[in-house]
């Protein structure tokens, strides 16, 4: 008994020493040129009541309870939120310098307590506005090991938020429109595929040519072109994928290996917008599952289905793509 207690004590001591040695601080800064006047861009960020329209966090729970202070567009003005999935907290204007900068304090009270600093800086650029969004803080002692991952995730959140803000301010500017579609059971199907492994730029370069090649080879295709991601990680810069076209079981033989998709349970989201926003869309879908405690199954492929072939739509804001992230069977 005493030996077991001693072993547990040593493990706990080692864990505390490990955490004490870690740097729990993080700092993230992202910028975007938004095709809107500086005055309207600045006003939208000062006005907390616009935030539900473009916040990368509030989008995960539309029912979140939000309370605004009477002076929410002034220094010391704030809004607080309380949601079942997105937790609870408050963000407060500390300093407002019209047309130049905004400084804020971001306080989380649930799922854990911590305080972060937020900065916004603005630069006029020929009728457009360069917006810089910076967040910094320190993870609670027991969560220090998550600092680097938090930095990565916060960076993606800022990128997504700025892209959504750009669309809110100027609907003609390339921007993503995301809609979560719940869960769906996909059926099995056969497909021809071209492997594509590498970074995001390599995947983007290969997508259009591969789809055109497969379309020519599979004149009697039975579904929309798609990409299957294997070993999927929404924060990864490297992809192991197959660009594919579904085919009939009666298709003649070809130079392409015929493979089978086994189906299963998936969490669904649609992206309306340029394909360059796909990494942010995948991150948002993965975050949605994490926040709502939907267990994913990374050993099964994630699917990206194109409702129009890449390059065939003139207005990139009208391109529609459906994303499917594999999840464990949901119980009633």
mmCIF file of C-alpha atoms in Angstrom:
data_model
loop_
_atom_site.group_PDB
_atom_site.id
_atom_site.type_symbol
_atom_site.label_atom_id
_atom_site.label_comp_id
_atom_site.label_asym_id
_atom_site.label_seq_id
_atom_site.Cartn_x
_atom_site.Cartn_y
_atom_site.Cartn_z
ATOM 1 C CA UNK A 1 0.000 0.000 0.000
ATOM 2 C CA UNK A 2 2.763 2.420 0.981
ATOM 3 C CA UNK A 3 4.672 1.544 -2.169
ATOM 4 C CA UNK A 4 1.636 2.467 -4.295
ATOM 5 C CA UNK A 5 1.229 5.771 -2.434
ATOM 6 C CA UNK A 6 4.928 6.530 -2.934
ATOM 7 C CA UNK A 7 4.717 5.779 -6.682
ATOM 8 C CA UNK A 8 1.674 8.050 -7.074
ATOM 9 C CA UNK A 9 3.438 10.815 -5.120
ATOM 10 C CA UNK A 10 6.523 10.553 -7.349
ATOM 11 C CA UNK A 11 4.373 10.716 -10.497
ATOM 12 C CA UNK A 12 2.524 13.776 -9.213
ATOM 13 C CA UNK A 13 5.775 15.468 -8.216
ATOM 14 C CA UNK A 14 7.264 14.768 -11.642
ATOM 15 C CA UNK A 15 4.170 16.197 -13.331
ATOM 16 C CA UNK A 16 4.347 19.374 -11.211
ATOM 17 C CA UNK A 17 8.052 19.803 -11.981
ATOM 18 C CA UNK A 18 7.310 19.336 -15.681
ATOM 19 C CA UNK A 19 4.548 21.937 -15.625
ATOM 20 C CA UNK A 20 6.689 24.387 -13.644
ATOM 21 C CA UNK A 21 9.391 24.141 -16.314
ATOM 22 C CA UNK A 22 6.981 25.006 -19.125
ATOM 23 C CA UNK A 23 6.330 28.495 -20.429
ATOM 24 C CA UNK A 24 2.563 28.909 -20.315
ATOM 25 C CA UNK A 25 2.548 32.253 -22.132
ATOM 26 C CA UNK A 26 1.220 32.658 -25.671
ATOM 27 C CA UNK A 27 0.975 35.514 -28.144
ATOM 28 C CA UNK A 28 -0.778 35.548 -31.510
ATOM 29 C CA UNK A 29 -1.116 38.256 -34.139
ATOM 30 C CA UNK A 30 -2.938 38.063 -37.465
ATOM 31 C CA UNK A 31 -3.620 40.783 -40.051
ATOM 32 C CA UNK A 32 -5.942 41.137 -43.033
ATOM 33 C CA UNK A 33 -6.536 43.844 -45.620
ATOM 34 C CA UNK A 34 -10.296 44.437 -45.572
ATOM 35 C CA UNK A 35 -11.914 46.143 -48.550
ATOM 36 C CA UNK A 36 -13.859 48.651 -46.467
ATOM 37 C CA UNK A 37 -13.190 52.208 -45.207
ATOM 38 C CA UNK A 38 -11.255 52.501 -41.953
ATOM 39 C CA UNK A 39 -14.125 54.372 -40.280
ATOM 40 C CA UNK A 40 -16.706 51.596 -40.828
ATOM 41 C CA UNK A 41 -14.181 48.870 -39.993
ATOM 42 C CA UNK A 42 -13.240 50.547 -36.727
ATOM 43 C CA UNK A 43 -16.898 51.191 -35.863
ATOM 44 C CA UNK A 44 -17.830 47.525 -36.389
ATOM 45 C CA UNK A 45 -15.195 46.278 -33.954
ATOM 46 C CA UNK A 46 -15.991 48.911 -31.327
ATOM 47 C CA UNK A 47 -19.670 47.949 -31.561
ATOM 48 C CA UNK A 48 -19.899 44.714 -29.575
ATOM 49 C CA UNK A 49 -23.383 44.074 -30.972
ATOM 50 C CA UNK A 50 -21.816 43.255 -34.374
ATOM 51 C CA UNK A 51 -19.625 40.499 -32.911
ATOM 52 C CA UNK A 52 -22.190 37.662 -33.146
ATOM 53 C CA UNK A 53 -22.163 38.262 -36.931
ATOM 54 C CA UNK A 54 -18.465 37.447 -37.352
ATOM 55 C CA UNK A 55 -17.083 36.005 -34.104
ATOM 56 C CA UNK A 56 -15.202 32.719 -34.703
ATOM 57 C CA UNK A 57 -16.416 31.487 -31.294
ATOM 58 C CA UNK A 58 -20.050 32.569 -30.999
ATOM 59 C CA UNK A 59 -20.805 30.839 -34.330
ATOM 60 C CA UNK A 60 -20.575 27.495 -32.530
ATOM 61 C CA UNK A 61 -23.612 28.198 -30.341
ATOM 62 C CA UNK A 62 -26.243 30.577 -31.700
ATOM 63 C CA UNK A 63 -28.227 30.249 -28.453
ATOM 64 C CA UNK A 64 -25.448 31.717 -26.318
ATOM 65 C CA UNK A 65 -26.837 34.222 -23.781
ATOM 66 C CA UNK A 66 -25.212 37.623 -24.363
ATOM 67 C CA UNK A 67 -25.496 40.667 -22.076
ATOM 68 C CA UNK A 68 -24.263 44.117 -23.169
ATOM 69 C CA UNK A 69 -23.412 46.985 -20.868
ATOM 70 C CA UNK A 70 -25.194 50.288 -21.483
ATOM 71 C CA UNK A 71 -21.977 51.850 -22.789
ATOM 72 C CA UNK A 72 -20.808 48.845 -24.829
ATOM 73 C CA UNK A 73 -19.180 51.078 -27.512
ATOM 74 C CA UNK A 74 -17.167 53.121 -25.006
ATOM 75 C CA UNK A 75 -14.170 52.565 -22.769
ATOM 76 C CA UNK A 76 -15.134 50.223 -19.893
ATOM 77 C CA UNK A 77 -18.039 49.003 -22.017
ATOM 78 C CA UNK A 78 -18.347 45.221 -22.287
ATOM 79 C CA UNK A 79 -20.373 42.222 -23.289
ATOM 80 C CA UNK A 80 -20.556 38.952 -21.405
ATOM 81 C CA UNK A 81 -21.523 35.556 -22.740
ATOM 82 C CA UNK A 82 -22.765 32.360 -21.156
ATOM 83 C CA UNK A 83 -23.270 29.241 -23.216
ATOM 84 C CA UNK A 84 -23.642 25.527 -22.700
ATOM 85 C CA UNK A 85 -20.842 24.754 -25.159
ATOM 86 C CA UNK A 86 -18.752 27.916 -25.561
ATOM 87 C CA UNK A 87 -18.342 28.526 -21.843
ATOM 88 C CA UNK A 88 -18.678 31.894 -20.136
ATOM 89 C CA UNK A 89 -16.720 35.113 -19.879
ATOM 90 C CA UNK A 90 -16.547 38.833 -20.576
ATOM 91 C CA UNK A 91 -14.657 41.173 -22.917
ATOM 92 C CA UNK A 92 -14.163 44.818 -21.988
ATOM 93 C CA UNK A 93 -12.912 47.891 -23.881
ATOM 94 C CA UNK A 94 -9.929 49.264 -21.957
ATOM 95 C CA UNK A 95 -8.750 51.896 -24.437
ATOM 96 C CA UNK A 96 -10.294 53.281 -27.641
ATOM 97 C CA UNK A 97 -8.282 55.581 -29.930
ATOM 98 C CA UNK A 98 -10.616 56.343 -32.866
ATOM 99 C CA UNK A 99 -9.185 55.252 -36.196
ATOM 100 C CA UNK A 100 -5.995 53.935 -34.603
ATOM 101 C CA UNK A 101 -6.346 51.217 -31.987
ATOM 102 C CA UNK A 102 -8.536 49.369 -29.488
ATOM 103 C CA UNK A 103 -7.282 47.602 -26.355
ATOM 104 C CA UNK A 104 -9.463 45.044 -24.589
ATOM 105 C CA UNK A 105 -9.431 42.590 -21.705
ATOM 106 C CA UNK A 106 -10.802 39.102 -22.292
ATOM 107 C CA UNK A 107 -11.840 37.178 -19.176
ATOM 108 C CA UNK A 108 -12.862 33.524 -19.178
ATOM 109 C CA UNK A 109 -14.781 32.141 -16.202
ATOM 110 C CA UNK A 110 -15.748 28.761 -17.668
ATOM 111 C CA UNK A 111 -14.482 26.129 -18.467
ATOM 112 C CA UNK A 112 -11.503 27.588 -16.549
ATOM 113 C CA UNK A 113 -10.565 31.033 -15.262
ATOM 114 C CA UNK A 114 -7.972 33.096 -17.095
ATOM 115 C CA UNK A 115 -7.490 36.645 -18.389
ATOM 116 C CA UNK A 116 -6.056 37.587 -21.793
ATOM 117 C CA UNK A 117 -5.173 40.865 -23.457
ATOM 118 C CA UNK A 118 -6.541 41.800 -26.886
ATOM 119 C CA UNK A 119 -5.289 44.506 -29.247
ATOM 120 C CA UNK A 120 -6.671 45.858 -32.517
ATOM 121 C CA UNK A 121 -4.653 48.154 -34.785
ATOM 122 C CA UNK A 122 -5.851 49.882 -37.956
ATOM 123 C CA UNK A 123 -4.055 51.301 -40.993
ATOM 124 C CA UNK A 124 -5.734 53.064 -43.914
ATOM 125 C CA UNK A 125 -4.695 51.679 -47.325
ATOM 126 C CA UNK A 126 -6.207 53.325 -50.449
ATOM 127 C CA UNK A 127 -9.822 53.055 -49.327
ATOM 128 C CA UNK A 128 -9.227 49.711 -47.630
ATOM 129 C CA UNK A 129 -8.132 48.938 -44.059
ATOM 130 C CA UNK A 130 -5.303 46.775 -42.774
ATOM 131 C CA UNK A 131 -6.643 45.264 -39.540
ATOM 132 C CA UNK A 132 -4.287 43.583 -37.058
ATOM 133 C CA UNK A 133 -5.746 41.429 -34.278
ATOM 134 C CA UNK A 134 -3.452 40.371 -31.438
ATOM 135 C CA UNK A 135 -4.143 38.194 -28.400
ATOM 136 C CA UNK A 136 -1.796 37.344 -25.552
ATOM 137 C CA UNK A 137 -2.109 35.643 -22.221
ATOM 138 C CA UNK A 138 -0.963 32.847 -19.984
ATOM 139 C CA UNK A 139 -2.485 29.424 -19.510
ATOM 140 C CA UNK A 140 -3.449 28.333 -15.971
ATOM 141 C CA UNK A 141 -0.697 26.318 -14.284
ATOM 142 C CA UNK A 142 -2.316 22.915 -14.824
ATOM 143 C CA UNK A 143 -2.899 23.720 -18.514
ATOM 144 C CA UNK A 144 0.565 25.048 -19.367
ATOM 145 C CA UNK A 145 1.228 22.032 -21.559
ATOM 146 C CA UNK A 146 -1.514 23.335 -23.879
ATOM 147 C CA UNK A 147 0.152 26.723 -24.524
ATOM 148 C CA UNK A 148 1.645 25.899 -27.929
ATOM 149 C CA UNK A 149 -1.511 24.169 -29.122
ATOM 150 C CA UNK A 150 -3.559 27.113 -27.827
ATOM 151 C CA UNK A 151 -1.323 29.479 -29.790
ATOM 152 C CA UNK A 152 -1.967 27.498 -32.986
ATOM 153 C CA UNK A 153 -5.703 27.344 -32.393
ATOM 154 C CA UNK A 154 -5.998 31.016 -31.441
ATOM 155 C CA UNK A 155 -4.114 31.925 -34.615
ATOM 156 C CA UNK A 156 -6.652 30.016 -36.724
ATOM 157 C CA UNK A 157 -9.515 31.607 -34.774
ATOM 158 C CA UNK A 158 -8.149 35.083 -35.532
ATOM 159 C CA UNK A 159 -7.703 34.246 -39.226
ATOM 160 C CA UNK A 160 -11.266 32.952 -39.429
ATOM 161 C CA UNK A 161 -12.676 35.909 -37.499
ATOM 162 C CA UNK A 162 -10.935 38.426 -39.771
ATOM 163 C CA UNK A 163 -12.181 36.609 -42.896
ATOM 164 C CA UNK A 164 -15.744 36.641 -41.540
ATOM 165 C CA UNK A 165 -15.394 40.293 -40.568
ATOM 166 C CA UNK A 166 -14.299 41.120 -44.112
ATOM 167 C CA UNK A 167 -17.467 39.527 -45.497
ATOM 168 C CA UNK A 168 -19.616 41.308 -42.927
ATOM 169 C CA UNK A 169 -18.204 44.684 -43.977
ATOM 170 C CA UNK A 170 -18.075 44.033 -47.729
ATOM 171 C CA UNK A 171 -20.109 41.172 -49.216
ATOM 172 C CA UNK A 172 -18.210 41.458 -52.514
ATOM 173 C CA UNK A 173 -14.878 40.737 -50.834
ATOM 174 C CA UNK A 174 -13.828 37.056 -50.947
ATOM 175 C CA UNK A 175 -15.016 35.579 -47.657
ATOM 176 C CA UNK A 176 -16.300 32.308 -46.175
ATOM 177 C CA UNK A 177 -19.907 31.606 -45.221
ATOM 178 C CA UNK A 178 -20.119 28.590 -42.919
ATOM 179 C CA UNK A 179 -23.198 26.582 -41.995
ATOM 180 C CA UNK A 180 -23.083 23.614 -39.621
ATOM 181 C CA UNK A 181 -25.339 20.809 -40.834
ATOM 182 C CA UNK A 182 -25.505 18.390 -37.912
ATOM 183 C CA UNK A 183 -24.681 14.713 -38.368
ATOM 184 C CA UNK A 184 -25.315 12.462 -41.339
ATOM 185 C CA UNK A 185 -24.766 8.804 -42.227
ATOM 186 C CA UNK A 186 -22.965 8.420 -45.561
ATOM 187 C CA UNK A 187 -23.472 5.367 -47.746
ATOM 188 C CA UNK A 188 -20.703 3.302 -49.302
ATOM 189 C CA UNK A 189 -19.554 4.086 -52.850
ATOM 190 C CA UNK A 190 -16.771 3.253 -55.296
ATOM 191 C CA UNK A 191 -14.379 5.827 -56.713
ATOM 192 C CA UNK A 192 -11.357 6.401 -58.907
ATOM 193 C CA UNK A 193 -8.632 8.494 -57.301
ATOM 194 C CA UNK A 194 -5.333 10.260 -57.819
ATOM 195 C CA UNK A 195 -3.151 10.371 -54.662
ATOM 196 C CA UNK A 196 -1.969 13.796 -53.542
ATOM 197 C CA UNK A 197 0.393 14.077 -50.603
ATOM 198 C CA UNK A 198 2.113 17.255 -49.492
ATOM 199 C CA UNK A 199 1.421 20.720 -48.191
ATOM 200 C CA UNK A 200 -1.628 22.872 -48.816
ATOM 201 C CA UNK A 201 -0.109 24.695 -51.787
ATOM 202 C CA UNK A 202 0.700 21.388 -53.499
ATOM 203 C CA UNK A 203 -2.836 20.153 -52.869
ATOM 204 C CA UNK A 204 -4.370 23.317 -54.315
ATOM 205 C CA UNK A 205 -2.189 23.028 -57.419
ATOM 206 C CA UNK A 206 -3.092 19.370 -57.936
ATOM 207 C CA UNK A 207 -6.845 19.634 -57.308
ATOM 208 C CA UNK A 208 -8.052 21.206 -60.550
ATOM 209 C CA UNK A 209 -5.818 19.206 -62.892
ATOM 210 C CA UNK A 210 -6.611 15.925 -61.156
ATOM 211 C CA UNK A 211 -10.365 16.516 -61.259
ATOM 212 C CA UNK A 212 -10.257 17.410 -64.956
ATOM 213 C CA UNK A 213 -8.229 14.258 -65.690
ATOM 214 C CA UNK A 214 -10.656 12.051 -63.763
ATOM 215 C CA UNK A 215 -13.688 13.648 -65.398
ATOM 216 C CA UNK A 216 -12.348 12.844 -68.835
ATOM 217 C CA UNK A 217 -11.610 9.248 -67.840
ATOM 218 C CA UNK A 218 -14.926 8.693 -66.040
ATOM 219 C CA UNK A 219 -17.484 10.087 -68.464
ATOM 220 C CA UNK A 220 -20.246 8.185 -66.649
ATOM 221 C CA UNK A 221 -19.400 9.342 -63.158
ATOM 222 C CA UNK A 222 -22.180 8.942 -60.606
ATOM 223 C CA UNK A 223 -21.430 11.766 -58.185
ATOM 224 C CA UNK A 224 -19.644 15.062 -57.566
ATOM 225 C CA UNK A 225 -15.868 15.279 -57.466
ATOM 226 C CA UNK A 226 -14.326 15.159 -54.010
ATOM 227 C CA UNK A 227 -11.189 14.871 -51.919
ATOM 228 C CA UNK A 228 -10.681 12.224 -49.250
ATOM 229 C CA UNK A 229 -8.249 13.136 -46.482
ATOM 230 C CA UNK A 230 -6.440 10.358 -44.615
ATOM 231 C CA UNK A 231 -4.754 10.923 -41.240
ATOM 232 C CA UNK A 232 -6.636 14.199 -41.040
ATOM 233 C CA UNK A 233 -5.454 17.001 -38.708
ATOM 234 C CA UNK A 234 -7.029 20.465 -39.220
ATOM 235 C CA UNK A 235 -3.932 22.185 -37.789
ATOM 236 C CA UNK A 236 -1.481 20.245 -39.937
ATOM 237 C CA UNK A 237 0.428 21.807 -42.826
ATOM 238 C CA UNK A 238 0.788 18.397 -44.495
ATOM 239 C CA UNK A 239 -1.924 16.320 -46.115
ATOM 240 C CA UNK A 240 -2.283 12.725 -47.233
ATOM 241 C CA UNK A 241 -5.211 12.790 -49.631
ATOM 242 C CA UNK A 242 -6.925 11.339 -52.668
ATOM 243 C CA UNK A 243 -8.648 13.488 -55.277
ATOM 244 C CA UNK A 244 -11.517 11.368 -56.537
ATOM 245 C CA UNK A 245 -14.656 10.909 -58.618
ATOM 246 C CA UNK A 246 -17.377 8.379 -57.655
ATOM 247 C CA UNK A 247 -17.957 5.730 -60.311
ATOM 248 C CA UNK A 248 -20.438 2.972 -60.977
ATOM 249 C CA UNK A 249 -19.646 -0.622 -60.062
ATOM 250 C CA UNK A 250 -20.066 -1.399 -63.766
ATOM 251 C CA UNK A 251 -17.412 1.039 -64.989
ATOM 252 C CA UNK A 252 -14.826 -0.539 -67.311
ATOM 253 C CA UNK A 253 -11.260 -0.978 -66.109
ATOM 254 C CA UNK A 254 -8.888 1.963 -66.318
ATOM 255 C CA UNK A 255 -5.433 3.158 -65.332
ATOM 256 C CA UNK A 256 -6.904 4.396 -62.032
ATOM 257 C CA UNK A 257 -7.210 2.126 -59.051
ATOM 258 C CA UNK A 258 -10.800 1.566 -58.083
ATOM 259 C CA UNK A 259 -11.335 1.989 -54.377
ATOM 260 C CA UNK A 260 -14.271 1.784 -51.991
ATOM 261 C CA UNK A 261 -15.468 4.276 -49.399
ATOM 262 C CA UNK A 262 -17.006 2.407 -46.452
ATOM 263 C CA UNK A 263 -19.473 5.081 -45.279
ATOM 264 C CA UNK A 264 -20.372 5.792 -41.657
ATOM 265 C CA UNK A 265 -21.324 8.647 -39.335
ATOM 266 C CA UNK A 266 -20.121 12.155 -40.152
ATOM 267 C CA UNK A 267 -20.461 15.719 -38.882
ATOM 268 C CA UNK A 268 -21.378 18.015 -41.768
ATOM 269 C CA UNK A 269 -20.704 21.628 -42.675
ATOM 270 C CA UNK A 270 -21.077 23.660 -45.861
ATOM 271 C CA UNK A 271 -18.663 26.326 -47.035
ATOM 272 C CA UNK A 272 -19.836 28.961 -49.493
ATOM 273 C CA UNK A 273 -16.768 30.803 -50.664
ATOM 274 C CA UNK A 274 -13.357 30.514 -52.259
ATOM 275 C CA UNK A 275 -11.554 27.192 -51.872
ATOM 276 C CA UNK A 276 -8.676 29.052 -50.211
ATOM 277 C CA UNK A 277 -10.888 29.146 -47.110
ATOM 278 C CA UNK A 278 -11.060 25.346 -46.852
ATOM 279 C CA UNK A 279 -8.338 25.067 -44.146
ATOM 280 C CA UNK A 280 -10.277 27.538 -41.973
ATOM 281 C CA UNK A 281 -13.534 25.696 -42.664
ATOM 282 C CA UNK A 282 -11.990 22.379 -41.626
ATOM 283 C CA UNK A 283 -10.624 23.984 -38.480
ATOM 284 C CA UNK A 284 -14.070 25.427 -37.667
ATOM 285 C CA UNK A 285 -15.743 22.041 -38.164
ATOM 286 C CA UNK A 286 -13.181 20.255 -35.977
ATOM 287 C CA UNK A 287 -13.586 22.964 -33.317
ATOM 288 C CA UNK A 288 -17.362 22.572 -33.488
ATOM 289 C CA UNK A 289 -17.053 18.858 -32.720
ATOM 290 C CA UNK A 290 -14.547 19.479 -29.929
ATOM 291 C CA UNK A 291 -16.660 22.203 -28.298
ATOM 292 C CA UNK A 292 -19.794 20.055 -28.466
ATOM 293 C CA UNK A 293 -17.902 16.952 -27.280
ATOM 294 C CA UNK A 294 -18.597 15.021 -30.479
ATOM 295 C CA UNK A 295 -15.949 12.323 -30.702
ATOM 296 C CA UNK A 296 -14.177 12.142 -34.051
ATOM 297 C CA UNK A 297 -12.649 9.067 -35.709
ATOM 298 C CA UNK A 298 -9.384 10.176 -37.337
ATOM 299 C CA UNK A 299 -8.673 6.677 -38.640
ATOM 300 C CA UNK A 300 -11.494 7.109 -41.186
ATOM 301 C CA UNK A 301 -11.213 9.578 -44.101
ATOM 302 C CA UNK A 302 -12.646 13.094 -44.027
ATOM 303 C CA UNK A 303 -14.501 14.126 -47.198
ATOM 304 C CA UNK A 304 -14.617 17.373 -49.133
ATOM 305 C CA UNK A 305 -17.306 17.376 -51.853
ATOM 306 C CA UNK A 306 -17.358 20.043 -54.593
ATOM 307 C CA UNK A 307 -20.789 21.111 -55.825
ATOM 308 C CA UNK A 308 -19.158 22.720 -58.844
ATOM 309 C CA UNK A 309 -15.825 21.795 -60.338
ATOM 310 C CA UNK A 310 -12.976 24.096 -59.249
ATOM 311 C CA UNK A 311 -12.630 27.038 -61.616
ATOM 312 C CA UNK A 312 -16.099 26.734 -63.174
ATOM 313 C CA UNK A 313 -17.728 29.431 -60.994
ATOM 314 C CA UNK A 314 -16.892 33.043 -61.847
ATOM 315 C CA UNK A 315 -17.762 34.502 -58.419
ATOM 316 C CA UNK A 316 -15.642 32.693 -55.831
ATOM 317 C CA UNK A 317 -18.144 33.671 -53.116
ATOM 318 C CA UNK A 318 -20.695 31.391 -54.807
ATOM 319 C CA UNK A 319 -18.529 28.254 -54.777
ATOM 320 C CA UNK A 320 -20.153 25.634 -52.520
ATOM 321 C CA UNK A 321 -18.248 22.813 -50.818
ATOM 322 C CA UNK A 322 -19.561 20.322 -48.276
ATOM 323 C CA UNK A 323 -17.225 19.017 -45.584
ATOM 324 C CA UNK A 324 -17.708 15.743 -43.720
ATOM 325 C CA UNK A 325 -15.671 14.929 -40.607
ATOM 326 C CA UNK A 326 -15.839 11.293 -39.412
ATOM 327 C CA UNK A 327 -17.333 10.838 -35.959
ATOM 328 C CA UNK A 328 -18.132 7.937 -33.683
ATOM 329 C CA UNK A 329 -21.671 6.584 -33.882
ATOM 330 C CA UNK A 330 -23.968 8.929 -31.944
ATOM 331 C CA UNK A 331 -26.183 7.273 -29.337
ATOM 332 C CA UNK A 332 -29.764 8.414 -28.783
#
